[in-house]
Amino acid sequence: MVSRVIPVEDFDLVIFGGTGDLARRKILPGLFRRFCSGQMPPAARIIGAARSDLTDDAYRRDIKLALEEFVAKDSRPAAAVKGFLEQLHYVRIDATGTEGWSALRKLTRKDEATVQAFYFSVAPSLFGPLAERLHTHKIAGANARIVVEKPFGRDLESARILNATLRDHFDESQIYRIDHYLGKETVQNLMAVRFGNMLFEPLWNAQYVDHVQITVAETVGVGGRGAYYDKSGAMRDMVQNHLMQLLCLIAMEPPAHFDPDSVRDEKLKVIRALDPPKRDDIVRGQYESPKKGEDYLDEVENRSSITESFIAMKLMISNWRWAGVPFYLRTGKRLKARASEISIVFKETPHSIFDEDSGRHRNILSIRLQPNEGITLGVTIKEPGPGGMRLVDVPLDMTFADALGPETDDVPDAYERLIMDVIRGNQTLFMRGDEVEAAWAWTDPIIKEWTRRGERPKPYDIETTGPEDAAVLMHREGRRWLDIKA
Ligand code: NAP
């Protein structure tokens, strides 16, 4: 019972950085899946662009290998792979030079019936040169769209400069800033659950919600990204974008319509209502391991690094709906399990009619982004069987696969959905420039203060839930983190 696939308009999608890791691992496998579902029009073209000297055929061979690596064997019948590769082209181009631009101009269509999209899957330092050259070489038409990957700046000033550079050549309505968390099925479902049912919205406020937890836990370390990560840290890499976006969707007021600006206006109001966190409401951590080469400092090859690989924080939102309700955010690397989950923890009933032995119970609405996307509502019922009135919490499980049948295997992943939204011209799930700047404006003073103090993050053992102080952040207020479970 998955909604029908509606083919999108005909398009030319140019992927700058078409030979890179993100293109090979996510973008092209995602497009291949859309091809298999029948969503990609037969005349649509995907044009890889990078500096490597490749012919169309050599590029197709490389992407065939990428599909073999990143798409399960039974999901890539040979005929589909062949058909998809025929829609692929390649242009050798230098983002900072003159080479390749006239070839790209010749290759891309400018008729009104064809959507033009340019995916900047390259280092952020190339976003400006690309935008400028698309404009000066008269490649991008009036309705062209550009897709920009994270990181979008490293502070408010750089984000402002980047926004201004892109807006020199493109209107805000043409700029699609990707946060792939927003493309997840469950994140959209969160909005459907909140705003499509009478049941939840009346309870979605300080009167009924005790607190909210948002956890994005990874088991991997910084790996080969050490040099980049050490200049970034969990705050810039995860909190300022992904966790902030999730928080906004939970905390925002109901938009008047489900259209891009109505939704993004409401998200922006949440960021602006965030209080600056108090010093002892933030715990920063850095992973340690007794094994040489495995701890953070070894991985980033900087024994004096004070960059955090873990952060836990309590945030307060100064508005009527959320006054007094803490939002606890936690994210880190090398933790005990890979799991991303949002939990709305409701208050206890005001009075228990059951005897003390029955215990006090809370409803928890859990929105799980990965793995096993789905939504669970914990409800309290009578423990079945003899033995009197004993209460027990059971999950009402809204996992898609169980509720909607086996076709849910066809649910598009985040990148597939977001790329198709670019082609459709729907910006709802993309960050607007002012949202990104507001998030940096909130983040900047916190990071500046850490830099000023030069404090070392708290060490934590790998494969745990992070530093002990993160647990204390909750305990001191009589709360506890929900377990991180894969
Ligand atoms: P990557 O593997 O290093 O690929 C970079 C791509 O850019 C290559 O195709 C490279 O090809 C091309 N390139 C480099 N310099 C160029 C130039 N002057 N002109 C034209 N093309 C050039 O990087 P990536 O991991 O794919 O990441 C791409 C972007 O996505 C980055 O902004 C990154 O932060 C972001 N991102 C990546 C991931 C991920 O999982 N990989 C996740 C989130 C965001 P040539 O060397 O042949 O030119």
Coordinates of C-alpha atoms and ligand atoms in Angstrom, one line a residue:
M1 CA 0.0 0.0 0.0
V2 CA 2.7 2.5 -1.0
S3 CA 1.5 5.6 -2.8
R4 CA 1.7 5.5 -6.6
V5 CA 4.9 6.5 -8.4
I6 CA 4.2 9.6 -10.4
P7 CA 6.9 10.3 -13.1
V8 CA 8.5 13.7 -12.7
E9 CA 9.0 16.1 -15.5
D10 CA 11.8 15.6 -18.0
F11 CA 15.1 16.8 -16.6
D12 CA 18.9 17.4 -17.1
L13 CA 20.6 16.8 -13.8
V14 CA 24.3 17.8 -13.7
I15 CA 26.2 16.3 -10.8
F16 CA 29.4 18.4 -10.2
G17 CA 31.6 15.9 -8.4
G18 CA 30.0 13.1 -10.3
T19 CA 33.0 10.8 -9.7
G20 CA 33.1 11.5 -5.9
D21 CA 32.2 9.4 -2.9
L22 CA 28.7 11.0 -2.3
A23 CA 27.7 10.7 -6.0
R24 CA 28.8 7.1 -6.2
R25 CA 27.5 6.0 -2.8
K26 CA 24.2 7.9 -2.5
I27 CA 23.2 10.1 -5.4
L28 CA 23.5 7.8 -8.4
P29 CA 22.3 4.6 -6.6
G30 CA 19.3 6.7 -5.4
L31 CA 18.6 7.9 -9.0
F32 CA 19.0 4.3 -10.2
R33 CA 16.2 3.2 -7.7
R34 CA 14.0 6.0 -9.0
F35 CA 14.7 4.8 -12.5
C36 CA 13.7 1.2 -11.5
S37 CA 10.4 2.5 -10.0
G38 CA 9.5 4.2 -13.3
Q39 CA 9.7 7.7 -11.9
M40 CA 12.5 8.9 -14.2
P41 CA 11.4 9.9 -17.6
P42 CA 13.1 8.1 -20.5
A43 CA 14.5 11.3 -22.0
A44 CA 15.9 12.5 -18.6
R45 CA 19.7 12.9 -18.5
I46 CA 22.2 12.7 -15.7
I47 CA 25.5 14.4 -16.5
G48 CA 28.5 13.7 -14.3
A49 CA 31.0 16.5 -14.2
A50 CA 34.5 16.5 -12.7
R51 CA 38.1 17.0 -13.7
S52 CA 39.0 13.4 -14.4
D53 CA 39.5 12.7 -18.1
L54 CA 36.7 10.2 -18.8
T55 CA 34.5 9.4 -21.8
D56 CA 30.8 8.8 -21.4
D57 CA 31.5 5.0 -21.7
A58 CA 34.3 5.1 -19.0
Y59 CA 32.0 7.1 -16.7
R60 CA 29.2 4.5 -17.2
R61 CA 31.6 1.7 -16.4
D62 CA 32.6 3.4 -13.2
I63 CA 29.0 4.0 -12.2
K64 CA 28.1 0.4 -13.0
L65 CA 30.8 -0.6 -10.5
A66 CA 29.3 1.9 -8.0
L67 CA 25.8 0.3 -8.4
E68 CA 27.3 -3.1 -7.9
E69 CA 28.9 -1.9 -4.7
F70 CA 26.0 0.1 -3.3
V71 CA 22.8 -1.5 -4.6
A72 CA 21.8 -5.0 -3.5
K73 CA 22.2 -7.6 -6.2
D74 CA 18.5 -8.5 -6.4
S75 CA 17.6 -4.9 -6.8
R76 CA 19.6 -4.3 -9.9
P77 CA 18.5 -6.5 -12.8
A78 CA 20.9 -6.3 -15.7
A79 CA 18.4 -4.7 -18.1
A80 CA 17.6 -1.9 -15.6
V81 CA 21.3 -1.2 -15.1
K82 CA 21.8 -1.0 -18.9
G83 CA 18.8 1.3 -19.4
F84 CA 19.9 3.6 -16.5
L85 CA 23.5 3.8 -17.7
E86 CA 22.3 4.9 -21.2
Q87 CA 20.9 8.0 -19.5
L88 CA 24.3 8.9 -18.1
H89 CA 26.8 11.3 -19.7
Y90 CA 30.0 12.9 -18.6
V91 CA 31.7 16.2 -19.0
R92 CA 35.2 17.0 -18.0
I93 CA 35.1 20.3 -16.2
D94 CA 37.2 22.4 -13.8
A95 CA 35.0 24.3 -11.4
T96 CA 37.7 27.0 -11.0
G97 CA 38.9 27.1 -14.6
T98 CA 37.5 27.6 -18.1
E99 CA 37.8 24.0 -19.3
G100 CA 34.6 22.1 -20.1
W101 CA 32.0 24.9 -19.8
S102 CA 31.2 25.2 -23.5
A103 CA 30.8 21.4 -23.7
L104 CA 28.4 21.6 -20.8
R105 CA 26.4 24.4 -22.4
K106 CA 26.0 22.4 -25.6
L107 CA 24.9 19.3 -23.7
T108 CA 22.3 20.8 -21.5
R109 CA 18.8 21.6 -22.8
K110 CA 17.3 25.0 -22.2
D111 CA 13.7 24.4 -23.5
E112 CA 10.9 25.3 -21.0
A113 CA 9.8 21.6 -20.9
T114 CA 13.1 20.4 -19.4
V115 CA 14.0 21.0 -15.7
Q116 CA 17.6 22.0 -15.2
A117 CA 19.2 21.0 -12.0
F118 CA 22.8 21.3 -10.9
Y119 CA 24.0 19.3 -7.9
F120 CA 27.1 20.7 -6.2
S121 CA 28.5 17.5 -4.8
V122 CA 32.0 19.1 -4.4
A123 CA 33.9 20.9 -1.6
P124 CA 32.1 24.0 -0.3
S125 CA 35.0 26.2 -1.6
L126 CA 33.8 25.3 -5.1
F127 CA 30.1 26.4 -4.6
G128 CA 30.8 30.0 -5.5
P129 CA 33.0 29.4 -8.6
L130 CA 30.4 26.9 -9.9
A131 CA 27.4 29.3 -9.4
E132 CA 29.4 32.1 -11.1
R133 CA 30.4 30.0 -14.1
L134 CA 26.9 28.5 -14.6
H135 CA 25.8 32.1 -14.9
T136 CA 28.6 33.6 -16.9
H137 CA 28.7 30.7 -19.4
K138 CA 24.9 31.1 -19.8
I139 CA 24.2 27.5 -18.9
A140 CA 21.6 27.9 -16.2
G141 CA 18.2 29.0 -17.5
A142 CA 15.8 31.2 -15.5
N143 CA 14.2 28.2 -13.8
A144 CA 17.4 26.3 -13.1
R145 CA 17.8 24.8 -9.6
I146 CA 21.0 24.3 -7.7
V147 CA 21.5 21.7 -5.0
V148 CA 24.0 22.5 -2.3
E149 CA 25.5 19.9 0.1
K150 CA 26.5 20.3 3.7
P151 CA 28.5 21.9 5.3
F152 CA 26.8 25.2 4.6
G153 CA 29.5 27.4 6.1
R154 CA 31.4 26.9 9.4
D155 CA 30.0 29.9 11.2
L156 CA 27.5 32.7 10.7
E157 CA 29.9 34.9 8.7
S158 CA 30.9 32.2 6.2
A159 CA 27.3 31.1 5.8
R160 CA 26.3 34.7 5.1
I161 CA 29.1 35.0 2.5
L162 CA 28.0 31.7 0.9
N163 CA 24.4 32.8 0.8
A164 CA 25.3 36.1 -0.8
T165 CA 27.5 34.4 -3.4
L166 CA 24.8 32.0 -4.4
R167 CA 22.2 34.7 -4.5
D168 CA 24.4 36.8 -6.8
H169 CA 23.5 34.3 -9.4
F170 CA 20.4 32.5 -8.3
D171 CA 17.2 33.4 -6.6
E172 CA 16.5 31.9 -3.2
S173 CA 13.6 29.9 -4.8
Q174 CA 16.3 28.2 -7.0
I175 CA 18.6 27.2 -4.1
Y176 CA 18.1 23.7 -2.5
R177 CA 20.2 23.3 0.6
I178 CA 20.2 19.6 1.4
D179 CA 19.8 18.2 4.9
H180 CA 19.3 14.5 4.2
Y181 CA 17.7 14.0 7.6
L182 CA 14.7 15.9 6.3
G183 CA 14.3 13.5 3.4
K184 CA 13.7 10.5 5.7
E185 CA 10.3 8.9 5.4
T186 CA 9.7 9.0 9.2
V187 CA 10.5 12.7 9.3
Q188 CA 7.7 13.4 6.9
N189 CA 5.5 10.9 8.8
L190 CA 6.2 12.9 11.9
M191 CA 4.4 15.8 10.3
A192 CA 1.6 13.6 9.1
V193 CA 1.2 12.2 12.6
R194 CA 1.3 15.6 14.2
F195 CA -0.9 17.5 11.8
G196 CA -3.0 14.8 10.3
N197 CA -4.5 13.5 13.5
M198 CA -6.6 15.1 16.2
L199 CA -5.0 12.8 18.8
F200 CA -1.5 14.3 19.3
E201 CA -1.7 18.0 18.6
P202 CA -3.8 18.9 21.7
L203 CA -1.2 17.2 23.9
W204 CA 1.8 18.7 22.1
N205 CA 2.7 21.4 24.6
A206 CA 4.1 22.2 28.0
Q207 CA 1.0 21.1 29.8
Y208 CA 1.3 17.4 28.7
V209 CA 4.9 17.0 27.6
D210 CA 7.6 16.4 30.3
H211 CA 10.5 16.6 28.0
V212 CA 11.8 15.7 24.5
Q213 CA 14.9 13.6 23.7
I214 CA 16.7 13.6 20.3
T215 CA 19.5 11.2 19.9
V216 CA 21.7 10.6 16.8
A217 CA 24.2 8.0 17.8
E218 CA 26.9 6.6 15.5
T219 CA 29.2 3.6 16.0
V220 CA 31.8 4.8 13.5
G221 CA 34.6 7.1 14.4
V222 CA 35.9 9.9 12.3
G223 CA 37.8 7.4 10.1
G224 CA 39.3 9.0 7.0
R225 CA 37.5 12.3 7.7
G226 CA 39.8 13.1 10.6
A227 CA 41.4 16.2 9.3
Y228 CA 38.0 17.7 8.3
Y229 CA 36.2 16.6 11.4
D230 CA 38.8 17.9 13.8
K231 CA 38.1 21.4 12.5
S232 CA 34.4 20.9 12.8
G233 CA 33.3 18.7 15.8
A234 CA 29.9 17.4 16.7
M235 CA 28.3 20.8 17.2
R236 CA 29.0 22.0 13.6
D237 CA 28.8 18.6 12.0
M238 CA 25.6 17.4 13.6
V239 CA 23.8 19.8 16.0
Q240 CA 23.7 23.0 13.9
N241 CA 22.1 21.2 11.0
H242 CA 20.6 17.8 11.5
L243 CA 19.6 17.9 15.2
M244 CA 18.4 21.5 14.9
Q245 CA 16.2 20.6 12.0
L246 CA 14.6 17.7 13.9
L247 CA 14.1 19.9 16.9
C248 CA 12.3 22.5 14.7
L249 CA 9.9 19.9 13.2
I250 CA 9.0 18.7 16.7
A251 CA 8.6 22.2 18.2
M252 CA 7.2 24.3 15.4
E253 CA 3.6 25.6 15.4
P254 CA 1.3 24.1 12.8
P255 CA 1.9 25.9 9.6
A256 CA -1.1 27.3 7.8
H257 CA -0.3 25.2 4.7
F258 CA 2.1 22.4 3.9
D259 CA 4.0 24.5 1.5
P260 CA 7.7 25.4 1.6
D261 CA 7.6 28.9 3.0
S262 CA 4.8 28.2 5.5
V263 CA 6.8 25.2 7.0
R264 CA 10.1 27.0 6.9
D265 CA 8.7 30.2 8.5
E266 CA 7.5 28.1 11.5
K267 CA 10.9 26.3 11.8
L268 CA 12.7 29.6 11.7
K269 CA 10.6 30.9 14.6
V270 CA 11.7 27.9 16.7
I271 CA 15.4 28.6 16.2
R272 CA 14.8 32.3 17.1
A273 CA 13.0 31.2 20.3
L274 CA 15.9 29.0 21.5
D275 CA 17.6 30.3 24.6
P276 CA 21.4 30.3 24.8
P277 CA 22.2 27.2 26.8
K278 CA 23.8 27.6 30.2
R279 CA 27.3 26.4 30.6
D280 CA 26.5 23.4 32.7
D281 CA 23.7 22.4 30.3
I282 CA 26.2 21.2 27.8
V283 CA 28.5 18.2 28.0
R284 CA 31.2 17.7 25.4
G285 CA 33.0 14.4 25.0
Q286 CA 35.8 12.8 23.1
Y287 CA 36.2 9.0 22.6
E288 CA 39.0 7.0 24.1
S289 CA 40.2 3.5 23.5
P290 CA 42.9 1.4 25.2
K291 CA 43.8 0.2 21.7
K292 CA 46.4 2.3 20.0
G293 CA 45.2 4.1 16.9
E294 CA 41.6 3.7 17.9
D295 CA 40.9 6.7 20.0
Y296 CA 39.9 10.2 18.7
L297 CA 43.2 11.8 19.2
D298 CA 45.0 9.1 17.2
E299 CA 42.4 9.2 14.5
V300 CA 42.7 12.9 13.9
E301 CA 46.5 12.7 14.4
N302 CA 46.4 15.6 16.8
R303 CA 47.1 14.7 20.4
S304 CA 46.2 18.1 21.7
S305 CA 42.8 18.4 20.0
I306 CA 40.0 19.8 22.1
T307 CA 37.3 19.1 19.4
E308 CA 34.2 17.2 20.6
S309 CA 33.1 13.9 19.1
F310 CA 30.1 13.8 21.4
I311 CA 27.7 16.4 22.7
A312 CA 24.7 16.3 25.0
M313 CA 22.8 19.4 25.8
K314 CA 19.6 20.7 27.4
L315 CA 17.8 23.4 25.4
M316 CA 14.9 25.5 26.4
I317 CA 12.5 27.2 23.9
S318 CA 11.1 30.6 25.1
N319 CA 7.6 30.5 23.8
W320 CA 4.1 29.7 25.2
R321 CA 3.9 26.2 23.8
W322 CA 7.3 25.0 25.3
A323 CA 7.9 27.2 28.3
G324 CA 9.6 25.0 30.9
V325 CA 10.0 21.9 28.7
P326 CA 13.6 20.8 28.2
F327 CA 14.7 19.4 24.9
Y328 CA 17.7 17.1 25.4
L329 CA 19.9 16.6 22.4
R330 CA 22.6 14.0 22.2
T331 CA 24.9 13.0 19.4
G332 CA 28.3 11.2 19.2
K333 CA 30.7 8.9 17.5
R334 CA 31.9 5.5 18.5
L335 CA 28.8 5.0 20.7
K336 CA 27.4 1.6 21.6
A337 CA 24.8 1.4 18.8
R338 CA 23.8 3.3 15.6
A339 CA 20.4 4.8 16.2
S340 CA 18.6 8.0 15.5
E341 CA 15.5 8.6 17.5
I342 CA 13.3 11.4 18.8
S343 CA 11.2 10.7 21.9
I344 CA 8.4 12.8 23.2
V345 CA 8.1 11.9 26.9
F346 CA 4.7 12.8 28.2
K347 CA 4.0 13.7 31.8
E348 CA 2.7 11.2 34.3
T349 CA -1.1 11.1 35.0
P350 CA -1.9 13.8 37.6
H351 CA -3.2 11.2 40.0
S352 CA -3.0 7.4 40.1
I353 CA -6.1 5.4 40.9
F354 CA -4.0 2.3 41.1
D355 CA -2.1 1.1 44.2
E356 CA 1.6 2.0 44.7
D357 CA 2.8 -1.4 43.4
S358 CA 1.5 -0.7 40.0
G359 CA 4.1 2.0 39.6
R360 CA 3.8 5.3 37.7
H361 CA 3.9 5.2 33.9
R362 CA 4.5 7.6 31.1
N363 CA 3.5 7.6 27.5
I364 CA 6.5 7.9 25.1
L365 CA 6.1 8.7 21.4
S366 CA 9.2 7.5 19.7
I367 CA 10.1 8.5 16.2
R368 CA 12.8 6.3 14.9
L369 CA 14.8 7.5 11.9
Q370 CA 17.3 4.7 11.7
P371 CA 17.6 1.8 11.7
N372 CA 14.1 0.4 11.1
E373 CA 12.3 3.7 10.5
G374 CA 9.0 3.9 12.3
I375 CA 6.9 5.4 15.0
T376 CA 6.0 3.7 18.4
L377 CA 3.6 4.9 21.0
G378 CA 4.2 3.5 24.5
V379 CA 0.9 3.0 26.3
T380 CA 0.1 1.6 29.7
I381 CA -2.2 -1.4 29.9
K382 CA -3.0 -4.1 32.5
E383 CA -0.5 -6.9 32.5
P384 CA -2.6 -9.8 31.2
G385 CA -3.4 -12.7 33.4
P386 CA -4.2 -13.3 37.0
G387 CA -2.4 -11.5 39.8
G388 CA -4.5 -8.5 40.2
M389 CA -4.2 -5.1 38.6
R390 CA -0.6 -4.7 37.5
L391 CA 0.3 -2.2 34.9
V392 CA 2.8 -2.6 32.1
D393 CA 4.0 -0.4 29.2
V394 CA 3.6 -1.8 25.7
P395 CA 4.5 -0.3 22.4
L396 CA 1.8 0.5 19.8
D397 CA 4.1 -0.1 16.8
M398 CA 3.6 1.9 13.7
T399 CA 6.6 0.4 11.9
F400 CA 5.7 0.8 8.2
A401 CA 6.7 -2.7 7.2
D402 CA 4.2 -4.3 9.6
A403 CA 1.4 -1.8 9.1
L404 CA 1.5 -1.2 5.4
G405 CA 2.8 -4.5 3.9
P406 CA 5.9 -5.6 2.0
E407 CA 5.8 -2.9 -0.7
T408 CA 7.2 -0.6 1.9
D409 CA 10.6 -1.9 0.8
D410 CA 10.1 0.5 -2.1
V411 CA 10.0 3.6 0.1
P412 CA 12.6 5.9 -1.3
D413 CA 15.6 6.7 0.8
A414 CA 16.3 10.3 1.8
Y415 CA 18.5 11.2 -1.2
E416 CA 16.1 9.8 -3.7
R417 CA 13.2 11.7 -2.3
L418 CA 15.1 14.9 -2.1
I419 CA 16.4 14.8 -5.6
M420 CA 12.9 14.1 -6.9
D421 CA 11.7 17.1 -4.9
V422 CA 14.3 19.2 -6.6
I423 CA 13.0 18.1 -10.0
R424 CA 9.4 18.8 -8.8
G425 CA 10.5 22.2 -7.6
N426 CA 9.3 21.5 -4.0
Q427 CA 11.6 23.2 -1.4
T428 CA 9.6 22.1 1.7
L429 CA 12.3 19.7 2.9
F430 CA 15.3 22.0 2.1
M431 CA 16.7 24.6 4.4
R432 CA 16.1 28.2 3.5
G433 CA 19.1 30.7 3.7
D434 CA 17.7 32.6 6.7
E435 CA 17.1 29.3 8.7
V436 CA 20.7 28.3 8.2
E437 CA 21.9 31.7 9.3
A438 CA 19.7 31.7 12.3
A439 CA 21.0 28.3 13.3
W440 CA 24.6 29.6 13.0
A441 CA 23.7 32.8 14.9
W442 CA 22.6 30.5 17.8
T443 CA 25.6 28.2 17.5
D444 CA 28.4 30.7 17.1
P445 CA 28.6 32.2 20.6
I446 CA 28.6 28.7 22.1
I447 CA 31.5 27.6 20.0
K448 CA 33.3 30.9 20.6
E449 CA 33.0 30.4 24.3
W450 CA 34.5 26.9 24.2
T451 CA 37.4 28.2 22.1
R452 CA 37.9 31.0 24.6
R453 CA 38.0 28.6 27.6
G454 CA 40.1 26.0 25.7
E455 CA 38.6 23.3 27.9
R456 CA 39.2 19.6 27.0
P457 CA 36.0 17.5 26.3
K458 CA 35.3 14.8 28.8
P459 CA 36.8 11.4 27.8
Y460 CA 34.4 8.5 27.1
D461 CA 35.1 4.9 26.4
I462 CA 34.2 3.7 22.9
E463 CA 31.0 1.5 22.6
T464 CA 29.3 3.3 25.5
T465 CA 26.6 5.9 25.7
G466 CA 29.1 8.8 26.1
P467 CA 30.6 10.5 29.1
E468 CA 29.1 10.0 32.6
D469 CA 28.4 13.7 32.8
A470 CA 25.8 13.3 30.0
A471 CA 23.8 11.0 32.3
V472 CA 24.2 13.4 35.2
L473 CA 22.7 16.2 33.0
M474 CA 19.5 14.2 33.1
H475 CA 19.8 12.6 36.6
R476 CA 20.1 16.0 38.3
E477 CA 16.6 16.7 37.1
G478 CA 15.2 13.3 37.9
R479 CA 15.2 12.1 34.3
R480 CA 17.2 9.6 32.3
W481 CA 18.2 9.1 28.8
L482 CA 16.4 6.3 26.9
D483 CA 18.7 3.5 25.9
I484 CA 20.5 3.7 22.6
K485 CA 19.4 0.5 20.8
A486 CA 20.2 -0.6 17.3
Ligands
NAP1 P1 34.9 13.6 -2.8 O1 34.8 12.1 -2.8 O2 36.2 14.2 -2.5 O3 34.6 14.0 -4.3 C1 34.8 15.3 -4.8 C2 34.4 15.4 -6.2 O4 34.6 16.7 -6.7 C3 35.1 14.5 -7.2 O5 34.2 14.0 -8.1 C4 36.2 15.4 -7.8 O6 36.5 14.8 -9.0 C5 35.4 16.7 -7.9 N1 36.2 17.9 -8.0 C6 37.2 18.2 -7.1 N2 37.7 19.4 -7.5 C7 37.1 19.8 -8.6 C8 37.2 20.9 -9.5 N3 38.1 21.9 -9.3 N4 36.3 21.0 -10.5 C9 35.4 20.0 -10.8 N5 35.3 18.9 -10.0 C10 36.1 18.8 -8.9 O7 33.9 14.3 -1.9 P2 32.4 13.7 -1.5 O8 32.6 12.9 -0.3 O9 31.7 13.1 -2.7 O10 31.7 15.1 -1.0 C11 31.2 16.0 -1.9 C12 30.4 17.1 -1.1 O11 29.4 16.5 -0.4 C13 31.3 17.8 0.0 O12 30.8 19.1 0.1 C14 30.9 17.0 1.2 O13 31.1 17.8 2.4 C15 29.5 16.8 1.0 N6 29.0 15.6 1.7 C16 29.5 14.4 1.5 C17 29.0 13.3 2.2 C18 29.5 11.9 2.0 O14 28.9 10.9 2.5 N7 30.5 11.7 1.1 C19 27.9 13.4 3.1 C20 27.4 14.7 3.3 C21 27.9 15.8 2.6 P3 37.9 15.2 -9.7 O15 39.0 15.1 -8.7 O16 38.0 14.2 -10.9 O17 37.8 16.6 -10.2

